[in-house]
Short mmCIF file of C-alpha atoms and ligand atoms in Angstrom, two decimals:
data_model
loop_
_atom_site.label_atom_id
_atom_site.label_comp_id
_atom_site.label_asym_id
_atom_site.label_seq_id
_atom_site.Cartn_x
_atom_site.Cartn_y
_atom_site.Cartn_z
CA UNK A 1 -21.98 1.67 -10.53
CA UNK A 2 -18.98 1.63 -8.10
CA UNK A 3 -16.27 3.56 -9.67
CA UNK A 4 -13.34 1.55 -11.28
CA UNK A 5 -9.86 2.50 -11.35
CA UNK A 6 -8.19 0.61 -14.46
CA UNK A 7 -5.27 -0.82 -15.14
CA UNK A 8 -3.40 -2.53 -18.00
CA UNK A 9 -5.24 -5.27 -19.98
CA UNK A 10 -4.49 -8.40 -18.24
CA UNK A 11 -1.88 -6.89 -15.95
CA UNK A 12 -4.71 -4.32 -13.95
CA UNK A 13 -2.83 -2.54 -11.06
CA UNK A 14 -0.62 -5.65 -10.02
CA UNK A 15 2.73 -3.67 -10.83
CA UNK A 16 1.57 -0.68 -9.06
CA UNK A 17 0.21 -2.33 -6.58
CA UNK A 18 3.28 -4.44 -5.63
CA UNK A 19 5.44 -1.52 -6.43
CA UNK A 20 4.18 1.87 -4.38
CA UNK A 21 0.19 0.13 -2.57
CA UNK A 22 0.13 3.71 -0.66
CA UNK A 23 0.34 5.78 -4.01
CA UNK A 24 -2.15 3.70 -5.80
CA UNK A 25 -4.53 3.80 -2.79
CA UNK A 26 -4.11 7.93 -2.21
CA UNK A 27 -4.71 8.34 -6.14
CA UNK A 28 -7.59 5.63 -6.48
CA UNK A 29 -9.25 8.11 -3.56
CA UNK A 30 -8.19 11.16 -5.29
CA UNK A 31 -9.90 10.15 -8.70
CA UNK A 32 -12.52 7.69 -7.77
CA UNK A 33 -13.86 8.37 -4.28
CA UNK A 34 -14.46 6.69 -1.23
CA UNK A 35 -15.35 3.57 -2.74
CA UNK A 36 -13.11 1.96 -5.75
CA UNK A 37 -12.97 -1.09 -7.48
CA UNK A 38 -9.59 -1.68 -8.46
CA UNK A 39 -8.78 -3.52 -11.42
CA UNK A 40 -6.00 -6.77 -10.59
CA UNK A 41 -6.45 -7.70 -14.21
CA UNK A 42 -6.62 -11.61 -14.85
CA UNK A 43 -6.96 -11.54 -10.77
CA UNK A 44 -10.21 -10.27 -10.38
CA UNK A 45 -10.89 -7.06 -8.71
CA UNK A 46 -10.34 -5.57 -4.83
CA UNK A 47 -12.48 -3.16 -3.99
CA UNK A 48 -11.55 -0.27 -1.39
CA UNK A 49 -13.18 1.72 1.22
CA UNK A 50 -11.70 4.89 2.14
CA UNK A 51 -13.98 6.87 4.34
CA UNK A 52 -15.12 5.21 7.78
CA UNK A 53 -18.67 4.33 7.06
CA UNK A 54 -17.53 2.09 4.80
CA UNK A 55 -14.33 1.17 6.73
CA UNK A 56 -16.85 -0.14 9.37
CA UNK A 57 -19.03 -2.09 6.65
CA UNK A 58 -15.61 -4.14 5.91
CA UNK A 59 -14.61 -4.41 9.22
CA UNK A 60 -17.72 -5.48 10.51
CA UNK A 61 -19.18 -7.97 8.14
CA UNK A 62 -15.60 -9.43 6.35
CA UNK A 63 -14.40 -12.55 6.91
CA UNK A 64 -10.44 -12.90 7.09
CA UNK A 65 -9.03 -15.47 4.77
CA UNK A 66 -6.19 -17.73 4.92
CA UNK A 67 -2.70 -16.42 5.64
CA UNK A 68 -0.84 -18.99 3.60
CA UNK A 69 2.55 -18.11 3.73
CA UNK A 70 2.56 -16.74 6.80
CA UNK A 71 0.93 -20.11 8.25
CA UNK A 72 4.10 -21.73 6.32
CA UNK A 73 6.54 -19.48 7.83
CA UNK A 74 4.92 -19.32 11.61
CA UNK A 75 2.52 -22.21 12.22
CA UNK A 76 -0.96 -21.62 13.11
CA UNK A 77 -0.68 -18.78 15.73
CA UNK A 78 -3.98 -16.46 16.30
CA UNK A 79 -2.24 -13.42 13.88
CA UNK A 80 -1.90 -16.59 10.71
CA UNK A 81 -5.51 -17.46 11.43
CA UNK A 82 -8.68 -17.26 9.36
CA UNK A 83 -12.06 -16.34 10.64
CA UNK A 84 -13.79 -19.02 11.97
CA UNK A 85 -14.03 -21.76 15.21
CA UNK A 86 -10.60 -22.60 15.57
CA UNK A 87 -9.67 -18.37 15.52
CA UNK A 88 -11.73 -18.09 18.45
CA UNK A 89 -10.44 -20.42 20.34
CA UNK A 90 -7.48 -19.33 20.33
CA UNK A 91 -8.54 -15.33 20.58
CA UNK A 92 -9.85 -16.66 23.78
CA UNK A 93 -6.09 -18.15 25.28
CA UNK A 94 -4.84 -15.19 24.40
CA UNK A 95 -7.31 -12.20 25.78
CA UNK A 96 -6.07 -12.76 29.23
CA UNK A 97 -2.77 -12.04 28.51
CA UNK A 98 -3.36 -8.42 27.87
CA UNK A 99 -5.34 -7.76 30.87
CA UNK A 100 -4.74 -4.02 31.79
CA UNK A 101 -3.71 -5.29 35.81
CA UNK A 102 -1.63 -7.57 34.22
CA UNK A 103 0.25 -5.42 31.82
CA UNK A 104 1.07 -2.95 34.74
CA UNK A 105 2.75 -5.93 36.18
CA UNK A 106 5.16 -6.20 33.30
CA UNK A 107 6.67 -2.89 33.79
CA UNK A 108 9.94 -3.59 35.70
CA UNK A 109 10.14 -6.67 32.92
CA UNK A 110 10.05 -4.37 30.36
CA UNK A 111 12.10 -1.69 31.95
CA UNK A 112 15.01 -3.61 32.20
CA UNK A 113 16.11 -4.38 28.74
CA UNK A 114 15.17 -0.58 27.13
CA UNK A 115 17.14 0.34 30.39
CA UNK A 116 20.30 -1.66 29.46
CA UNK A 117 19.75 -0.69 26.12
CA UNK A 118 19.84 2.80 26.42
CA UNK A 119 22.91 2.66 29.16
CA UNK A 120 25.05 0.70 26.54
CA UNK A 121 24.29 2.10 23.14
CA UNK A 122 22.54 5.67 23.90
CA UNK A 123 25.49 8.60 24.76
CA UNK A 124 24.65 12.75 24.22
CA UNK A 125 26.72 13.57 20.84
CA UNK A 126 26.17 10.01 19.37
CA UNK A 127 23.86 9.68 16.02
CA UNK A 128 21.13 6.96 16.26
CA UNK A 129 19.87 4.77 13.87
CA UNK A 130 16.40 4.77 15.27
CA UNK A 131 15.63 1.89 13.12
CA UNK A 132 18.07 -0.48 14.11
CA UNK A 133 18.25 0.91 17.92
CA UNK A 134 14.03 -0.01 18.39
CA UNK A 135 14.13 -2.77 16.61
CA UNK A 136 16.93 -4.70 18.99
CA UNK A 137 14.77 -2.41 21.71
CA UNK A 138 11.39 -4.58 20.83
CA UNK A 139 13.14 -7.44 20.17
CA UNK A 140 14.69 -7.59 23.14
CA UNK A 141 11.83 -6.41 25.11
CA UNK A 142 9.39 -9.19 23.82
CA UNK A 143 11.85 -11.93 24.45
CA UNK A 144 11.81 -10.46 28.07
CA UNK A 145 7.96 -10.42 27.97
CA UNK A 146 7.83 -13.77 27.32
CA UNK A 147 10.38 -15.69 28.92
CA UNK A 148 10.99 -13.52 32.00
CA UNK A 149 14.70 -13.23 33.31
CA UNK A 150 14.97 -16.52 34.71
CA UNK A 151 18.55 -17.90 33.35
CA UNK A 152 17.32 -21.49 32.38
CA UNK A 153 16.10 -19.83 28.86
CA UNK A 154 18.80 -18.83 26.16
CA UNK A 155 17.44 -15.59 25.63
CA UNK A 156 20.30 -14.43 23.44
CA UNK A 157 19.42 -17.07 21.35
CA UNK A 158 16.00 -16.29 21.01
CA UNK A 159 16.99 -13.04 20.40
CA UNK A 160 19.25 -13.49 17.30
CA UNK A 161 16.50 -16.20 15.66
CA UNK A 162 14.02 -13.35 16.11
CA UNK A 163 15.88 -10.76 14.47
CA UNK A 164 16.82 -12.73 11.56
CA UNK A 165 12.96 -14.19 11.70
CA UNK A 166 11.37 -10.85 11.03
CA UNK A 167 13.44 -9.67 8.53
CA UNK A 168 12.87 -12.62 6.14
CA UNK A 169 9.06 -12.85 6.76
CA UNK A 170 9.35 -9.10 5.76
CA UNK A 171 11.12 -10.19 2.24
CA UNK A 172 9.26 -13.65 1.74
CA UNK A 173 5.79 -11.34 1.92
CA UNK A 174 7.10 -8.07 0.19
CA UNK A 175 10.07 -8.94 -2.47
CA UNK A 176 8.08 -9.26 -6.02
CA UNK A 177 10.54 -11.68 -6.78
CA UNK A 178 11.56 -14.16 -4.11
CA UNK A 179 14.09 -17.23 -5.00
CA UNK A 180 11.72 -20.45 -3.65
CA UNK A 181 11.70 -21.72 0.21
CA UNK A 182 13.32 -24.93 -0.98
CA UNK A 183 16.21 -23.28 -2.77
CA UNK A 184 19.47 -24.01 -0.54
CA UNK A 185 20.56 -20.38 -0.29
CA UNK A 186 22.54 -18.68 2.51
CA UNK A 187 19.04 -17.25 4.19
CA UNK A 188 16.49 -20.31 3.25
CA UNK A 189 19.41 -22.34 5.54
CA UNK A 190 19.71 -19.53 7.90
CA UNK A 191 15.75 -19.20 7.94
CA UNK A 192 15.33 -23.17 8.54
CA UNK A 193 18.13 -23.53 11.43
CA UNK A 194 16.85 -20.15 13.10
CA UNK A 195 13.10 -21.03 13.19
CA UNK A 196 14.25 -24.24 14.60
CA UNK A 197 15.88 -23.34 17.51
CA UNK A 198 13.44 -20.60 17.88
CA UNK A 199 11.13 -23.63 18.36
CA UNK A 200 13.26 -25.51 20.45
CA UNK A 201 13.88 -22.75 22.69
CA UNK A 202 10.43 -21.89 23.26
CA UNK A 203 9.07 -25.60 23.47
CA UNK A 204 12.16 -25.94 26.39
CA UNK A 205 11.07 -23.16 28.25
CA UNK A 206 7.38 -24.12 28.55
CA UNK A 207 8.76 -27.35 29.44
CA UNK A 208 11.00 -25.73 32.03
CA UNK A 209 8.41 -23.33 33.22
CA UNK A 210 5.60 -25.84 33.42
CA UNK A 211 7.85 -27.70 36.37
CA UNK A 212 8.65 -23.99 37.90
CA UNK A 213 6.55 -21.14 37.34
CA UNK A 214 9.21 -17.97 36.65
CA UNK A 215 6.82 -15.87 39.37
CA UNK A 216 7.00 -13.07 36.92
CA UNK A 217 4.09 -11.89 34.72
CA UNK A 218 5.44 -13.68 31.56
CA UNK A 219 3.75 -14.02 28.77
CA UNK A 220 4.65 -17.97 28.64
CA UNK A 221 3.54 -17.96 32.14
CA UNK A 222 0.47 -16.90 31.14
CA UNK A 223 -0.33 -19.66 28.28
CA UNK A 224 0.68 -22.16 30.72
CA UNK A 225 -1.75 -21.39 33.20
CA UNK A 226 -4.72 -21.39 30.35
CA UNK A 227 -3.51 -23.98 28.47
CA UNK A 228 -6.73 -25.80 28.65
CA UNK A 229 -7.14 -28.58 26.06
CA UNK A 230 -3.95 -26.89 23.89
CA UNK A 231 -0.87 -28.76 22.52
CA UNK A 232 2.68 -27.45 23.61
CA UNK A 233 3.03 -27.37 19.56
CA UNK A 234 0.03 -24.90 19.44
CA UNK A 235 1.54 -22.31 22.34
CA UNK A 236 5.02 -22.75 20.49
CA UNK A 237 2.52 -21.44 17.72
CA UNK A 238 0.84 -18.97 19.30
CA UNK A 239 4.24 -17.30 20.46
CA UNK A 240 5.64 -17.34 17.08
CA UNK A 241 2.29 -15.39 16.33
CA UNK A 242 2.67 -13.11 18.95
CA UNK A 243 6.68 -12.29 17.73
CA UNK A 244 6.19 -10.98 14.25
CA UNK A 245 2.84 -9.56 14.68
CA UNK A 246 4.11 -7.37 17.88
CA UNK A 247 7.60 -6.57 17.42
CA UNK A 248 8.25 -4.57 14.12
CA UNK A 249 4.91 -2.81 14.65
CA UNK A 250 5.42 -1.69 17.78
CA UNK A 251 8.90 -0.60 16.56
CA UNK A 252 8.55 1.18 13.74
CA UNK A 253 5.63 3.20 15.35
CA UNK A 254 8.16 3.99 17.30
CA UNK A 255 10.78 4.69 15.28
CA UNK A 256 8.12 7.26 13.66
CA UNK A 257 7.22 8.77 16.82
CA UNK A 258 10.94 9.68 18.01
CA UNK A 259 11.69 11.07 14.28
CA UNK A 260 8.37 13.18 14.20
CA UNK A 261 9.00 14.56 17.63
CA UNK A 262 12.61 15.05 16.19
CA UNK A 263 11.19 17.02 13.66
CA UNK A 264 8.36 19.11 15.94
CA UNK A 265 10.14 20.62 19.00
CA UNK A 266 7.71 22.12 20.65
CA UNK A 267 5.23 19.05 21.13
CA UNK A 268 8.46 17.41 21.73
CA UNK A 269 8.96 19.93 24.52
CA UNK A 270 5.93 19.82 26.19
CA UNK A 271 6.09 15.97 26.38
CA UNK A 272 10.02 16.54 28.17
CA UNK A 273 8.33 18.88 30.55
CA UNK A 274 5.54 16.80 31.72
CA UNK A 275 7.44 13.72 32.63
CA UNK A 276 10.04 15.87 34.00
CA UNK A 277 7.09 17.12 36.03
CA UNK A 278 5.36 13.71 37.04
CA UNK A 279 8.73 11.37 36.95
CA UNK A 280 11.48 13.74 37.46
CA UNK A 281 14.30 10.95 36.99
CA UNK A 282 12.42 8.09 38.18
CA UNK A 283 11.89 4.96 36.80
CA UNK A 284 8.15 4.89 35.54
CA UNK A 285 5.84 2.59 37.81
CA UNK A 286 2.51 1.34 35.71
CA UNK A 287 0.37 3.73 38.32
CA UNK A 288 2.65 6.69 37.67
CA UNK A 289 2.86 5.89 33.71
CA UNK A 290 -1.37 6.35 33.83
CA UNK A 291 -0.67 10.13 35.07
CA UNK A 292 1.37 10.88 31.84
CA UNK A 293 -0.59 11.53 28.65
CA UNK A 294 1.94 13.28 26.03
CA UNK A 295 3.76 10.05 25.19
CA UNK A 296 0.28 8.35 24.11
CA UNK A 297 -0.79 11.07 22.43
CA UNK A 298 2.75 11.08 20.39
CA UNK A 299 2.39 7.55 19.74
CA UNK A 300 -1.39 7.67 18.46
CA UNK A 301 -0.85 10.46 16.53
CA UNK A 302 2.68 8.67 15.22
CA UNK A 303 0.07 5.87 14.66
CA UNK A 304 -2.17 8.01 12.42
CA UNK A 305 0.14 9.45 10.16
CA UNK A 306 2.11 6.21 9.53
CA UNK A 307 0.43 3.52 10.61
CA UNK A 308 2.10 -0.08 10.60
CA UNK A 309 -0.34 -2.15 9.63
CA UNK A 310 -1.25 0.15 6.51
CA UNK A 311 -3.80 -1.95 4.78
CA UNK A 312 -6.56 -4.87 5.76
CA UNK A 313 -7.92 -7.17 3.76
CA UNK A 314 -11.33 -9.13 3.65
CA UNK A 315 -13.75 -11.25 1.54
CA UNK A 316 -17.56 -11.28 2.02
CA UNK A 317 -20.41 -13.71 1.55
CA UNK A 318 -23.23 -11.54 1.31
CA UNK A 319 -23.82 -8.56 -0.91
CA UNK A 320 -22.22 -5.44 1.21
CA UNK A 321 -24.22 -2.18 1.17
CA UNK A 322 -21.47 0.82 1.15
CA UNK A 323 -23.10 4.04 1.19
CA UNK A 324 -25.26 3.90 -1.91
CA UNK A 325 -23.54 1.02 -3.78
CA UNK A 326 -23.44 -3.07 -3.09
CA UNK A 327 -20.26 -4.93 -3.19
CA UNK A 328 -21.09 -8.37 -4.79
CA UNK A 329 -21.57 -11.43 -2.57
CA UNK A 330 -17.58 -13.16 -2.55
CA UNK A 331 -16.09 -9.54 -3.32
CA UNK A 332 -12.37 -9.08 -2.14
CA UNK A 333 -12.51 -6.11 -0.08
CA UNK A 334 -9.44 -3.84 1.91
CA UNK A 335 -9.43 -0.49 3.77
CA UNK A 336 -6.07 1.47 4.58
CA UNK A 337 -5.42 3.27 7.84
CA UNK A 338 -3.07 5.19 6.05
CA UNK A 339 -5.60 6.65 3.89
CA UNK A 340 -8.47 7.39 5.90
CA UNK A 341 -6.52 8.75 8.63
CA UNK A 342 -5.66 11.42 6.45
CA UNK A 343 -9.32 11.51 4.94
CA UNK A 344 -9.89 15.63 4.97
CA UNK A 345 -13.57 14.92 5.36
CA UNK A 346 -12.48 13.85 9.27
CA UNK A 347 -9.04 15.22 10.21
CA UNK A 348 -8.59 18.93 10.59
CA UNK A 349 -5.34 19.73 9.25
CA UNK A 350 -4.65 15.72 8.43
CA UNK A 351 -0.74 16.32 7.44
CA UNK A 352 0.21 17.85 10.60
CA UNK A 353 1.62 16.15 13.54
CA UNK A 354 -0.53 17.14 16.08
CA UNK A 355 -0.49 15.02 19.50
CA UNK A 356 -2.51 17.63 20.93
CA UNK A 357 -5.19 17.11 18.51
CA UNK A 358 -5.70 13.91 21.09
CA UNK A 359 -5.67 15.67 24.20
CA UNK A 360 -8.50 17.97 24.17
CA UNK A 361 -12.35 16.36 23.71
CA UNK A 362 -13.37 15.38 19.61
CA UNK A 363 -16.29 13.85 18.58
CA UNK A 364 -15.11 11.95 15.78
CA UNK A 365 -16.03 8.81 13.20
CA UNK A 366 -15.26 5.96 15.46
CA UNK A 367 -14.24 3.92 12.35
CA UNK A 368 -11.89 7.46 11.08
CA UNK A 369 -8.54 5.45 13.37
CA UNK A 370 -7.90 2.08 13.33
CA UNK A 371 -4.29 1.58 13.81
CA UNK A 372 -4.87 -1.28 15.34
CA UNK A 373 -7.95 -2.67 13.14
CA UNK A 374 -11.38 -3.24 14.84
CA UNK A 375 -13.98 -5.92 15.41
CA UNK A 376 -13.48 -9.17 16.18
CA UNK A 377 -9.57 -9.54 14.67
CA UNK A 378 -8.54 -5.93 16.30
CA UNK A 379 -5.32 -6.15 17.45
CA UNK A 380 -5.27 -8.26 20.49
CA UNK A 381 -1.99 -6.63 21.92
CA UNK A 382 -2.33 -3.03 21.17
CA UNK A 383 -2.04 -2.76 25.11
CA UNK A 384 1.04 -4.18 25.44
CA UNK A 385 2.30 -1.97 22.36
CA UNK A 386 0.85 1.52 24.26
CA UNK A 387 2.94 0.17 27.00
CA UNK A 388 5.91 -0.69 25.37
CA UNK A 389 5.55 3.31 23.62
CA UNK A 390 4.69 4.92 27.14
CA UNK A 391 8.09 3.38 28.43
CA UNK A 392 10.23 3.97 25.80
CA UNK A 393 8.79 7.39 24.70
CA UNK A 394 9.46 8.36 28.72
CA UNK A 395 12.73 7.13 28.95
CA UNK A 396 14.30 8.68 26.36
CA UNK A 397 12.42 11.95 27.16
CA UNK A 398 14.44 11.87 30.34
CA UNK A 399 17.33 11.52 29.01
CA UNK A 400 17.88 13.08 25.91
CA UNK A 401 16.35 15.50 23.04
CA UNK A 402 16.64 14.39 19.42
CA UNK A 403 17.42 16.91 16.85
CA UNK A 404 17.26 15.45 13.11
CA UNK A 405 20.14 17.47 11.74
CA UNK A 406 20.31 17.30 8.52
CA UNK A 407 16.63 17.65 8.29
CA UNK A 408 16.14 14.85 5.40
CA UNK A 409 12.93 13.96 3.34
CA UNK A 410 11.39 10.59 4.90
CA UNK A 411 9.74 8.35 2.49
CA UNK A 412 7.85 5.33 2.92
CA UNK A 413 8.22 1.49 2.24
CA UNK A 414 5.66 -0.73 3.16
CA UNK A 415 6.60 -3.94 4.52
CA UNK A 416 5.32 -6.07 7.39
CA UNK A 417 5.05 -2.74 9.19
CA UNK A 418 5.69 0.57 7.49
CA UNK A 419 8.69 1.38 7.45
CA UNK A 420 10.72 5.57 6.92
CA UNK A 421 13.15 5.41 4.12
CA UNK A 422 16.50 6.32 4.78
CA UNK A 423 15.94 5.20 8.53
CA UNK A 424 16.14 8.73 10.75
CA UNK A 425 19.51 8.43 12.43
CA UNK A 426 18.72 11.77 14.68
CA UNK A 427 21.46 13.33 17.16
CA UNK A 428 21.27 12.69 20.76
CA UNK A 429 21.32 16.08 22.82
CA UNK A 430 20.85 15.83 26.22
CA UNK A 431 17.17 16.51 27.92
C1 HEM B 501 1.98 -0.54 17.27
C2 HEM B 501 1.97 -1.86 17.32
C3 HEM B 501 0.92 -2.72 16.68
C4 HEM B 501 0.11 -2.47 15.61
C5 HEM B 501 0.04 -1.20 14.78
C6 HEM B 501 -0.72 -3.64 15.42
C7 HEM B 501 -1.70 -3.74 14.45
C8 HEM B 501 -2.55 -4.81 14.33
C9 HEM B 501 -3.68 -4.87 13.45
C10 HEM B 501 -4.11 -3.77 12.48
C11 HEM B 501 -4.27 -6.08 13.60
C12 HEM B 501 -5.54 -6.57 12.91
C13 HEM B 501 -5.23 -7.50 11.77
C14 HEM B 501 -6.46 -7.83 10.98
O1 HEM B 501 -7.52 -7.21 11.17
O2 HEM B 501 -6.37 -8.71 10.13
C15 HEM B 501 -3.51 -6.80 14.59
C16 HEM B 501 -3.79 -8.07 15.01
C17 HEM B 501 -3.00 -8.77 15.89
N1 HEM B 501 -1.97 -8.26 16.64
FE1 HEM B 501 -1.25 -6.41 16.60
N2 HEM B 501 -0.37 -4.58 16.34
C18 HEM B 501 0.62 -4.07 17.14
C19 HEM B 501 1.22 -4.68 18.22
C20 HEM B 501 0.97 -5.96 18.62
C21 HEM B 501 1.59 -6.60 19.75
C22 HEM B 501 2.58 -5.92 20.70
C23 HEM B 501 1.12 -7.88 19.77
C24 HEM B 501 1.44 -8.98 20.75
C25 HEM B 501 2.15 -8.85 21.83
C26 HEM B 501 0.20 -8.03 18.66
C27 HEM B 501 -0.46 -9.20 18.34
C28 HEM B 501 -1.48 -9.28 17.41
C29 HEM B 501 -2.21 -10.51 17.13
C30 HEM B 501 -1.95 -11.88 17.76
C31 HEM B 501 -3.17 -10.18 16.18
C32 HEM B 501 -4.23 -11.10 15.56
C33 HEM B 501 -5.55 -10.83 16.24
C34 HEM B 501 -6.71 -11.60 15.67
O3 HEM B 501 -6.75 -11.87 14.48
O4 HEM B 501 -7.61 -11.93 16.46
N3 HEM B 501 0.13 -6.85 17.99
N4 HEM B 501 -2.47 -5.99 15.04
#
């Protein structure tokens, strides 16, 4: 028998799970195991894997269902879609994209807005919301990604939409009680105008682009040139997709990553010393950004501890063996990074913040880290996200040393991403 954590008659875990998902999960673990059926009440049951043999069993044999509201909210984009035909084509227009020559490419387009960012907003003796700062830093960097700098695009435009965009996908998928879509509130308006010209802004630019090719490594540039037997409505889609799946993650790993090395000085140091060492004050080049390895150690190990994307879900057709025990043919599965990245049965020392732990050689679970999922769904830009993290994680580190005074507990809230709770707002010393 699988082990069953109960809830309420009727109710199961719904409350809890709506209310604190990470709790629940790290006490289903603690008293159940590695494998728990969790009681939704009238819903039914999820069942959850926690250590990475069965993590690989989900991941590997689950099907991902329909994304409803996000399919409402977005369109159709590869990160709304279900399993399936029409999922792989459109897996396969996007692949290219994140080519690893390609993504070197980017680099001065990226540069330039974290650059502009950090001249205008980032001073020694200032206090930083880091939560606020990355997000207008990802924002602004993906709208650069895709459009290029070419001034026939409204880019502030695109911008603002996106900013407001994320925000109410976040509360549409994570407020228990939202006031309906249709409702003529202040934010439903705001929501319909800004997806609109979001839309219109996009569907202009391929438009524009399709007559004259920006030259730059874009990633509209890139859809164009596969377009193949797609609709200008389904790349609209698709970079709709690409928006909210790509910019709070990357983001708020970030936002992790600058508080934890805040809050561990001397990993923090040793990262300062080696780009000093490699870049001295030079702006990082894609070949000189593959001799650093501190900032992607800081982000995966950022990654591990707080993960974004802290839970996946899938359904299955077949029976599922896990370990000794079979999950029931059309069983609602999930597994959570957040859990089995801290799973003491693979991670020495799993609380610690450690981004040395990924510099020396580790034989270990290849299912134990999965920030950025695995099999056929993993995350199809987690590329362009290590390069976004390289870039910022370096730039700052030139410039400046974060010290969290006052040293404050930092919860969690889940959301589309993760998010800490109060946001850090570290001081800026400088390097
Ligand atoms: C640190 C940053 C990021 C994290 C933690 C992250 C995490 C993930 C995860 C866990 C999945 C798998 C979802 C599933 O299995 O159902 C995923 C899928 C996806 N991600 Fe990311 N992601 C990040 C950044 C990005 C970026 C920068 C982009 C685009 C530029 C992106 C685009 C996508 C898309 C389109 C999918 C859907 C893939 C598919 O279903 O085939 N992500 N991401």
């Amino acid at each position: 028998m699988i082990p069953r954590y109960a809830g309420p008659p009727l109710l199961g875990l719904n409350l809890r799970f709506l209310r604190d998902p990470i709790g629940m999960f790290c006490q289903a673990r603690r008293d159940h195991g590695d494998l728990v059926e969790l009681d939704l009440g009238v819903a039914g049951s999820l069942y959850a894997a926690f250590h990475p043999d069965g993590v690989r069993q989900v991941l590997l044999n689950g099907r991902r269902t329909h994304r409803q509201l996000l399919r409402e909210l977005l369109g159709k984009g590869l990160f709304t879609s279900p399993s399936g035909e029409d999922w792989v084509r459109r897996r396969r227009l996007l692949t290219p994209l994140f080519r690893a020559e390609r993504l070197a490419s980017m680099t001065p387009l990226l540069l330039r807005p974290l650059d502009e960012a950090l001249d205008r907003r980032w001073r020694p003796g200032a206090r930083i919301d880091l939560a606020a700062e990355l997000k207008k830093i990802t924002v602004a960097m993906m709208v650069d990604a895709t459009f290029g700098t070419a001034p026939d695009v409204d880019r502030a435009a695109a911008r603002a939409a996106l900013d407001f965009l994320l925000g109410y996908v976040d509360h549409q998928l994570f407020t228990l009680l939202t006031i309906p879509r249709s409702w003529p509130t202040p934010d439903n308006r705001r929501y319909r105008a800004d997806i609109a010209a979001l839309r219109r802004v996009i569907g202009d630019a391929l438009t524009a682009r399709r007559r004259r090719p920006s030259g730059q490594p874009t990633f509209l540039d890139g859809l164009l040139d596969n377009q193949g037997d797609f609709t200008d409505e389904e790349l609209v889609d698709e970079i709709l997709s690409i928006f909210v799946a790509g910019t709070e993650t990357t983001g708020t790993a970030l936002v992790w990553a600058l508080h934890l090395l805040s809050l561990n000085p001397e990993p923090a140091r040793r990262l300062r010393a080696e780009v000093a060492d490699v870049l001295g004050a030079d702006a990082p080049t894609g070949d000189r950004l593959r001799l650093l390895t501190w900032p992607r150690a800081a982000l995966r190990e950022a990654l591990r501890l707080y993960p974004p994307a802290w839970a996946l879900r899938r359904v299955v057709d077949e029976p599922l063996q896990i370990g000794e025990h079979t999950v029931p043919a059309g069983a609602r599965l999930i597994v959570s990074s957040y859990v089995t990245h801290r799973h003491e049965g693979v991670w020495a020392r799993p609380e610690q913040f450690d981004p040395g732990r990924w510099l020396v050689d580790q034989q270990r679970h290849r299912f134990a880290y999965f920030p950025f999922g695995a099999g056929a769904h993993q995350c199809v830009g987690n590329t362009f996200a290590q390069l976004e993290g390289d870039l910022v994680l370096t730039r700052v580190a030139q410039r400046f040393r974060l010290d969290p005074l006052p040293a404050r507990r930092t919860g969690t809230k889940p959301a589309i991403a993760l998010t800490p709770v109060p946001a850090p707002t570290p001081l800026l010393l400088p390097a």
